[in-house]
Amino acid sequence: MVQERRQSVKQYNRNRVFRFIAARKRVSKQEIATELGLSLPTTTQNLNSLREEGLITENGTFESQVGRKARAVSIVPGFRVAVGLDITPHHISLVLADLNGDIIDHLRKSFTIASDEASYLALRDDIEAFIRKNQIRPEQILGMGISIPGIIAFDHETIVEADTLPVPNHFCRIMQKYFSFPCRILNDASCAGVAEFWRNDYENQTIVYLLLSNTVGGAILINGAPYAGMTNRSGEFGHMTIVPDGRHCSCGRYGCAEAYCSALVLSSHTDNNLETFFRELDNGNREFKDLVDRYLENLAILINNVNLSLDCPVVLGGYMGAYLKRYLDRIRRLVRERCTFVTDGLYVQPCACEFEAAALGAAISYIEEFIKNI
Ligand SMILES: [Zn+2]
């Protein structure tokens, strides 16, 4: 028992030392000891073991006026990497992320996945080529997280429901057969929320991440971990009714938030190209201005409902995330006007992770797990 406890304290300290170095990027032994409240011999012991394993490295010296210059240490970000794959009905995105959660490389291409082996093999070839191009050794890869717009079982292997993708429920196991590293399948909004949490400083907070892409999803993140609910489908804000018997939704029902707040509501007017939509808007298109006005009013209904339920920051992400930044003040005013209670609306937050958030979050699920066990 005592032995076990000593072991766990040792592991705990080693983990803290690694995380501290990762957070600070470049740090001296003295700083680690002082800030983490560890003795110098304990710090040295931890640094030696992390260095021997290849997890950290010396990184020059710090300038000092007196005495010897202190040596700096940093983590080796590429010691292990993870792959993130985001699949949407007509595209795939791949990212390769290091231990800092930084994107080493990414690829986005048109790809309409079908339910046949030729399609799976074509996907496998793309993934293999992407890994090969980056000269990553198989043993460096912690795993591949696959993000999809759908409900996933608690085993992270079985798809329960993914109406917009024609893949079988055991799709993850098909992928697992192709690769020597592990694969898991995850909900896209949860992945994007995890990436957002990683990028932004939401420590010890609960946040809601709203995924406003061609579908509308969401994730409730409690201190960085998605809240699963009873059946692993919490945060499906896109299918909350905001207009009874309103517009037809992709789910087959009527009046869901997705039918009013998805990126398609705007981009469908410009051949599904959001960039073109906003360019034409900036060029003075009156019709587009009215569309945006109505979009923002509907979005405010959704955001207010979410905030009334959970009373926490609501981050606006997905494809729309980057475009909504310019409307932040207006959205905050709209939710202020709609809310029953006094609020400054500052709980509405722009996203920090604009780029490939879902694919990155899928990769981060493996990075987080690895760091937890260092
Ligand atoms: Zn719906």
Short mmCIF file of C-alpha atoms and ligand atoms in Angstrom, two decimals:
data_model
loop_
_atom_site.label_atom_id
_atom_site.label_comp_id
_atom_site.label_asym_id
_atom_site.label_seq_id
_atom_site.Cartn_x
_atom_site.Cartn_y
_atom_site.Cartn_z
CA MET A 1 0.00 0.00 0.00
CA VAL A 2 2.72 2.47 1.04
CA GLN A 3 4.80 1.34 -1.92
CA GLU A 4 1.83 1.91 -4.23
CA ARG A 5 1.23 5.37 -2.81
CA ARG A 6 4.88 6.30 -3.20
CA GLN A 7 4.70 5.11 -6.80
CA SER A 8 1.62 7.17 -7.52
CA VAL A 9 3.15 10.32 -5.96
CA LYS A 10 6.22 9.76 -8.13
CA GLN A 11 4.08 9.37 -11.24
CA TYR A 12 2.03 12.43 -10.28
CA ASN A 13 5.14 14.60 -9.94
CA ARG A 14 6.63 13.34 -13.18
CA ASN A 15 3.39 14.17 -14.93
CA ARG A 16 3.27 17.66 -13.41
CA VAL A 17 6.87 18.32 -14.46
CA PHE A 18 6.13 17.31 -18.05
CA ARG A 19 2.95 19.40 -18.23
CA PHE A 20 4.70 22.40 -16.71
CA ILE A 21 7.49 22.25 -19.29
CA ALA A 22 4.91 21.81 -22.08
CA ALA A 23 2.90 24.81 -20.86
CA ARG A 24 5.94 27.07 -20.47
CA LYS A 25 7.62 25.86 -23.68
CA ARG A 26 11.14 26.60 -22.37
CA VAL A 27 12.01 26.53 -18.70
CA SER A 28 14.93 26.07 -16.26
CA LYS A 29 15.24 23.37 -13.62
CA GLN A 30 15.17 25.99 -10.86
CA GLU A 31 11.89 27.43 -12.17
CA ILE A 32 10.30 23.97 -12.26
CA ALA A 33 11.39 23.24 -8.67
CA THR A 34 10.20 26.62 -7.34
CA GLU A 35 6.88 26.79 -9.13
CA LEU A 36 5.89 23.17 -8.53
CA GLY A 37 7.20 23.15 -4.95
CA LEU A 38 9.57 20.25 -5.57
CA SER A 39 13.08 19.77 -4.18
CA LEU A 40 15.98 20.13 -6.61
CA PRO A 41 16.96 16.42 -6.35
CA THR A 42 13.35 15.36 -7.08
CA THR A 43 13.21 17.74 -10.02
CA THR A 44 16.54 16.45 -11.35
CA GLN A 45 15.37 12.85 -11.03
CA ASN A 46 12.19 13.60 -12.98
CA LEU A 47 14.05 15.53 -15.66
CA ASN A 48 16.54 12.67 -16.08
CA SER A 49 13.84 10.07 -16.51
CA LEU A 50 11.87 12.23 -18.97
CA ARG A 51 15.06 12.96 -20.91
CA GLU A 52 16.10 9.30 -21.03
CA GLU A 53 12.75 8.39 -22.54
CA GLY A 54 13.11 11.10 -25.16
CA LEU A 55 10.17 13.20 -23.96
CA ILE A 56 12.20 16.33 -23.18
CA THR A 57 15.44 17.85 -24.42
CA GLU A 58 17.90 20.57 -23.47
CA ASN A 59 17.17 23.75 -25.34
CA GLY A 60 20.06 26.27 -24.92
CA THR A 61 20.68 28.44 -21.88
CA PHE A 62 18.99 31.44 -20.26
CA GLU A 63 20.83 34.76 -20.12
CA SER A 64 22.00 35.51 -16.59
CA GLN A 65 23.87 38.46 -15.08
CA VAL A 66 25.54 36.50 -12.34
CA GLY A 67 26.94 33.02 -12.03
CA ARG A 68 26.39 30.11 -14.36
CA LYS A 69 23.81 30.36 -17.10
CA ALA A 70 20.80 28.18 -16.37
CA ARG A 71 20.11 25.46 -18.90
CA ALA A 72 16.70 25.43 -20.54
CA VAL A 73 14.57 22.36 -21.17
CA SER A 74 11.67 21.88 -23.56
CA ILE A 75 9.44 18.97 -24.47
CA VAL A 76 10.06 17.09 -27.74
CA PRO A 77 6.72 17.80 -29.43
CA GLY A 78 7.15 15.22 -32.18
CA PHE A 79 8.06 12.40 -29.78
CA ARG A 80 4.55 11.14 -30.36
CA VAL A 81 1.93 12.37 -32.82
CA ALA A 82 -1.73 11.65 -33.49
CA VAL A 83 -3.82 11.71 -36.64
CA GLY A 84 -7.24 13.35 -36.80
CA LEU A 85 -9.69 12.58 -39.59
CA ASP A 86 -12.89 14.55 -40.00
CA ILE A 87 -15.44 13.10 -42.40
CA THR A 88 -18.34 15.18 -43.71
CA PRO A 89 -20.70 14.20 -46.56
CA HIS A 90 -18.49 15.69 -49.29
CA HIS A 91 -15.08 16.32 -47.74
CA ILE A 92 -12.40 14.80 -45.57
CA SER A 93 -9.87 16.68 -43.48
CA LEU A 94 -6.73 15.16 -42.07
CA VAL A 95 -4.46 16.69 -39.47
CA LEU A 96 -1.30 15.50 -37.85
CA ALA A 97 -0.87 16.94 -34.35
CA ASP A 98 2.11 16.87 -31.99
CA LEU A 99 2.26 16.70 -28.19
CA ASN A 100 1.67 20.46 -27.98
CA GLY A 101 -1.58 19.97 -29.86
CA ASP A 102 -0.07 21.96 -32.73
CA ILE A 103 -0.91 21.00 -36.30
CA ILE A 104 2.18 19.66 -38.09
CA ASP A 105 0.38 19.17 -41.37
CA HIS A 106 -3.14 19.14 -42.72
CA LEU A 107 -5.05 18.15 -45.82
CA ARG A 108 -8.60 18.93 -46.88
CA LYS A 109 -10.03 17.45 -50.02
CA SER A 110 -13.28 16.64 -51.74
CA PHE A 111 -14.23 13.09 -50.93
CA THR A 112 -17.72 11.65 -50.97
CA ILE A 113 -17.58 8.53 -48.91
CA ALA A 114 -19.68 5.61 -50.11
CA SER A 115 -20.63 2.38 -48.42
CA ASP A 116 -18.30 0.07 -50.34
CA GLU A 117 -14.81 -1.31 -50.06
CA ALA A 118 -13.41 0.73 -52.95
CA SER A 119 -14.33 3.89 -51.07
CA TYR A 120 -12.74 2.67 -47.82
CA LEU A 121 -9.57 1.67 -49.66
CA ALA A 122 -9.35 5.06 -51.36
CA LEU A 123 -9.66 6.68 -47.92
CA ARG A 124 -6.97 4.40 -46.53
CA ASP A 125 -4.65 5.33 -49.41
CA ASP A 126 -5.15 9.03 -48.71
CA ILE A 127 -4.37 8.57 -45.03
CA GLU A 128 -1.29 6.47 -45.76
CA ALA A 129 0.02 8.99 -48.29
CA PHE A 130 -0.51 11.80 -45.78
CA ILE A 131 1.47 9.96 -43.09
CA ARG A 132 4.21 8.95 -45.54
CA LYS A 133 4.62 12.53 -46.74
CA ASN A 134 5.34 13.62 -43.18
CA GLN A 135 7.95 10.90 -42.66
CA ILE A 136 6.34 9.68 -39.47
CA ARG A 137 7.42 6.30 -38.12
CA PRO A 138 4.50 3.99 -37.27
CA GLU A 139 5.63 3.74 -33.63
CA GLN A 140 5.38 7.52 -33.27
CA ILE A 141 1.65 7.45 -33.99
CA LEU A 142 -0.55 7.22 -30.90
CA GLY A 143 -3.69 6.65 -32.92
CA MET A 144 -6.21 8.14 -35.29
CA GLY A 145 -9.35 9.85 -34.07
CA ILE A 146 -12.17 9.85 -36.61
CA SER A 147 -14.70 12.65 -36.24
CA ILE A 148 -18.13 12.32 -37.87
CA PRO A 149 -21.45 14.13 -37.63
CA GLY A 150 -23.28 11.44 -35.73
CA ILE A 151 -24.05 9.73 -32.45
CA ILE A 152 -21.37 7.32 -31.26
CA ALA A 153 -21.74 4.48 -28.76
CA PHE A 154 -19.79 4.61 -25.50
CA ASP A 155 -17.25 2.12 -26.89
CA HIS A 156 -15.97 4.82 -29.32
CA GLU A 157 -16.16 2.18 -32.02
CA THR A 158 -19.79 1.85 -33.04
CA ILE A 159 -21.82 4.45 -34.88
CA VAL A 160 -25.34 4.62 -33.46
CA GLU A 161 -26.70 7.16 -35.93
CA ALA A 162 -25.11 9.17 -38.73
CA ASP A 163 -27.85 10.03 -41.21
CA THR A 164 -25.68 12.19 -43.45
CA LEU A 165 -22.94 9.57 -44.00
CA PRO A 166 -23.64 6.27 -45.77
CA VAL A 167 -21.12 4.32 -43.69
CA PRO A 168 -21.95 1.15 -41.74
CA ASN A 169 -22.08 1.16 -37.94
CA HIS A 170 -18.81 -0.78 -37.74
CA PHE A 171 -16.93 1.68 -39.96
CA CYS A 172 -14.30 2.25 -37.26
CA ARG A 173 -13.45 -1.45 -37.16
CA ILE A 174 -12.94 -1.42 -40.93
CA MET A 175 -10.42 1.40 -40.50
CA GLN A 176 -8.74 -0.41 -37.60
CA LYS A 177 -7.98 -3.34 -39.92
CA TYR A 178 -6.04 -1.08 -42.28
CA PHE A 179 -3.66 0.45 -39.76
CA SER A 180 -1.17 -0.74 -37.17
CA PHE A 181 -2.15 2.07 -34.74
CA PRO A 182 -5.45 2.28 -32.84
CA CYS A 183 -8.48 4.14 -34.22
CA ARG A 184 -11.54 5.49 -32.46
CA ILE A 185 -14.62 7.26 -33.69
CA LEU A 186 -15.98 10.42 -32.10
CA ASN A 187 -18.74 12.99 -32.49
CA ASP A 188 -17.61 16.03 -34.51
CA ALA A 189 -18.94 18.68 -32.13
CA SER A 190 -17.31 17.02 -29.13
CA CYS A 191 -14.01 16.91 -31.03
CA ALA A 192 -14.21 20.56 -32.03
CA GLY A 193 -15.12 21.48 -28.44
CA VAL A 194 -12.12 19.59 -27.10
CA ALA A 195 -9.83 21.44 -29.54
CA GLU A 196 -11.38 24.76 -28.49
CA PHE A 197 -10.86 23.98 -24.83
CA TRP A 198 -7.24 23.03 -25.54
CA ARG A 199 -6.56 26.31 -27.40
CA ASN A 200 -8.39 28.64 -25.07
CA ASP A 201 -7.96 29.13 -21.37
CA TYR A 202 -11.22 27.71 -20.01
CA GLU A 203 -9.59 25.83 -17.15
CA ASN A 204 -12.01 24.63 -14.47
CA GLN A 205 -14.98 25.91 -16.45
CA THR A 206 -17.96 24.39 -18.16
CA ILE A 207 -18.51 25.67 -21.69
CA VAL A 208 -20.89 24.93 -24.53
CA TYR A 209 -19.34 24.69 -27.97
CA LEU A 210 -21.82 25.33 -30.78
CA LEU A 211 -20.78 23.71 -34.03
CA LEU A 212 -22.37 25.89 -36.71
CA SER A 213 -21.33 24.11 -39.89
CA ASN A 214 -23.47 22.51 -42.59
CA THR A 215 -25.11 20.70 -39.71
CA VAL A 216 -25.55 22.19 -36.24
CA GLY A 217 -24.25 20.28 -33.26
CA GLY A 218 -22.90 21.07 -29.87
CA ALA A 219 -20.88 19.83 -26.96
CA ILE A 220 -20.99 20.53 -23.25
CA LEU A 221 -17.44 20.47 -21.93
CA ILE A 222 -16.88 20.13 -18.23
CA ASN A 223 -13.27 21.00 -17.51
CA GLY A 224 -12.31 19.91 -21.00
CA ALA A 225 -14.20 16.62 -21.12
CA PRO A 226 -17.41 16.27 -23.13
CA TYR A 227 -20.45 15.57 -20.97
CA ALA A 228 -21.88 12.38 -22.51
CA GLY A 229 -25.39 12.15 -21.10
CA MET A 230 -27.30 8.88 -20.78
CA THR A 231 -26.82 7.75 -24.39
CA ASN A 232 -23.76 9.74 -25.49
CA ARG A 233 -25.82 12.27 -27.41
CA SER A 234 -25.86 15.31 -25.17
CA GLY A 235 -25.55 18.76 -26.72
CA GLU A 236 -27.57 18.03 -29.87
CA PHE A 237 -28.76 21.63 -29.88
CA GLY A 238 -29.24 21.58 -33.65
CA HIS A 239 -32.42 19.57 -33.27
CA MET A 240 -34.07 21.67 -30.61
CA THR A 241 -37.28 23.14 -32.00
CA ILE A 242 -37.01 26.89 -32.33
CA VAL A 243 -39.99 27.38 -34.70
CA PRO A 244 -42.86 24.88 -34.23
CA ASP A 245 -43.79 23.38 -37.64
CA GLY A 246 -41.16 25.58 -39.23
CA ARG A 247 -38.59 24.80 -41.92
CA HIS A 248 -37.82 21.23 -42.86
CA CYS A 249 -34.70 19.88 -41.13
CA SER A 250 -32.17 17.27 -42.34
CA CYS A 251 -33.47 14.98 -39.56
CA GLY A 252 -36.88 14.83 -41.25
CA ARG A 253 -38.65 16.96 -38.65
CA TYR A 254 -39.68 20.60 -38.80
CA GLY A 255 -38.49 23.77 -37.12
CA CYS A 256 -35.17 22.52 -35.71
CA ALA A 257 -32.41 25.05 -34.99
CA GLU A 258 -30.27 23.42 -37.69
CA ALA A 259 -32.73 24.53 -40.39
CA TYR A 260 -32.16 28.15 -39.27
CA CYS A 261 -28.60 28.28 -38.00
CA SER A 262 -26.51 25.99 -40.22
CA ALA A 263 -23.94 27.53 -42.58
CA LEU A 264 -26.06 26.22 -45.47
CA VAL A 265 -28.80 28.71 -44.62
CA LEU A 266 -26.43 31.33 -46.08
CA SER A 267 -24.04 29.37 -48.30
CA SER A 268 -26.83 27.64 -50.25
CA HIS A 269 -27.31 31.01 -51.99
CA THR A 270 -23.74 30.91 -53.33
CA ASP A 271 -23.26 27.31 -54.39
CA ASN A 272 -22.41 26.23 -50.83
CA ASN A 273 -19.49 28.62 -50.67
CA LEU A 274 -19.53 30.73 -47.49
CA GLU A 275 -16.58 32.84 -48.56
CA THR A 276 -18.41 33.89 -51.72
CA PHE A 277 -21.54 34.65 -49.69
CA PHE A 278 -19.69 37.05 -47.38
CA ARG A 279 -17.77 38.61 -50.26
CA GLU A 280 -21.01 39.39 -52.05
CA LEU A 281 -22.47 40.66 -48.80
CA ASP A 282 -19.51 43.03 -48.44
CA ASN A 283 -20.10 44.16 -52.01
CA GLY A 284 -23.53 45.41 -50.91
CA ASN A 285 -25.93 42.56 -51.72
CA ARG A 286 -29.17 43.69 -49.99
CA GLU A 287 -30.82 40.29 -50.12
CA PHE A 288 -27.82 38.73 -48.36
CA LYS A 289 -27.93 41.42 -45.69
CA ASP A 290 -31.54 40.50 -44.90
CA LEU A 291 -30.58 36.81 -44.79
CA VAL A 292 -27.82 37.57 -42.27
CA ASP A 293 -30.18 39.70 -40.16
CA ARG A 294 -32.65 36.84 -39.93
CA TYR A 295 -29.86 34.31 -39.37
CA LEU A 296 -28.55 36.28 -36.39
CA GLU A 297 -32.01 36.65 -34.85
CA ASN A 298 -32.55 32.89 -35.06
CA LEU A 299 -29.07 32.18 -33.76
CA ALA A 300 -29.78 34.44 -30.77
CA ILE A 301 -32.85 32.31 -29.95
CA LEU A 302 -30.71 29.18 -29.97
CA ILE A 303 -27.89 30.74 -27.93
CA ASN A 304 -30.32 32.14 -25.36
CA ASN A 305 -32.00 28.72 -24.96
CA VAL A 306 -28.63 27.05 -24.46
CA ASN A 307 -27.50 29.64 -21.94
CA LEU A 308 -30.80 29.48 -20.04
CA SER A 309 -30.27 25.72 -19.69
CA LEU A 310 -26.63 25.73 -18.68
CA ASP A 311 -25.69 29.28 -17.60
CA CYS A 312 -22.17 29.06 -19.03
CA PRO A 313 -20.04 30.51 -21.86
CA VAL A 314 -21.31 29.62 -25.33
CA VAL A 315 -18.56 29.45 -27.96
CA LEU A 316 -19.54 30.01 -31.59
CA GLY A 317 -17.61 27.55 -33.74
CA GLY A 318 -17.85 25.48 -36.89
CA TYR A 319 -17.58 26.95 -40.40
CA MET A 320 -19.60 29.98 -39.25
CA GLY A 321 -17.31 30.64 -36.28
CA ALA A 322 -14.80 32.79 -38.15
CA TYR A 323 -17.51 34.78 -39.98
CA LEU A 324 -19.54 35.49 -36.84
CA LYS A 325 -16.70 37.35 -35.11
CA ARG A 326 -17.63 40.61 -36.79
CA TYR A 327 -21.20 40.29 -35.46
CA LEU A 328 -20.23 39.49 -31.89
CA ASP A 329 -21.49 42.79 -30.40
CA ARG A 330 -24.76 42.45 -32.28
CA ILE A 331 -25.27 38.83 -31.19
CA ARG A 332 -24.56 39.84 -27.58
CA ARG A 333 -27.15 42.62 -27.85
CA LEU A 334 -29.72 40.22 -29.35
CA VAL A 335 -29.26 37.66 -26.57
CA ARG A 336 -29.40 40.43 -23.95
CA GLU A 337 -32.75 41.57 -25.33
CA ARG A 338 -34.08 38.03 -25.45
CA CYS A 339 -32.98 36.89 -22.01
CA THR A 340 -35.41 36.92 -19.10
CA PHE A 341 -32.57 37.60 -16.68
CA VAL A 342 -30.03 40.39 -16.53
CA THR A 343 -26.97 39.55 -18.60
CA ASP A 344 -24.30 41.53 -20.41
CA GLY A 345 -24.19 38.85 -23.11
CA LEU A 346 -20.45 38.49 -22.69
CA TYR A 347 -20.94 34.76 -22.21
CA VAL A 348 -21.15 34.56 -26.03
CA GLN A 349 -17.57 33.86 -27.04
CA PRO A 350 -15.80 33.73 -30.41
CA CYS A 351 -13.90 30.52 -31.14
CA ALA A 352 -10.12 30.45 -30.79
CA CYS A 353 -9.70 27.39 -32.96
CA GLU A 354 -10.94 28.43 -36.40
CA PHE A 355 -9.07 25.90 -38.41
CA GLU A 356 -9.97 22.20 -38.70
CA ALA A 357 -11.21 22.10 -35.11
CA ALA A 358 -13.02 18.75 -35.41
CA ALA A 359 -10.05 16.92 -36.99
CA LEU A 360 -7.67 18.50 -34.49
CA GLY A 361 -9.86 17.55 -31.54
CA ALA A 362 -10.04 13.96 -32.81
CA ALA A 363 -6.23 13.85 -32.78
CA ILE A 364 -6.05 15.58 -29.39
CA SER A 365 -8.12 12.79 -27.82
CA TYR A 366 -5.06 10.55 -28.23
CA ILE A 367 -2.57 13.27 -27.21
CA GLU A 368 -4.49 14.00 -24.00
CA GLU A 369 -4.61 10.34 -23.11
CA PHE A 370 -0.88 9.96 -23.68
CA ILE A 371 0.03 13.01 -21.59
CA LYS A 372 -2.26 11.87 -18.78
CA ASN A 373 -0.24 8.68 -18.50
CA ILE A 374 3.28 10.13 -18.68
ZN ZN B 1 -33.67 18.33 -36.91
#
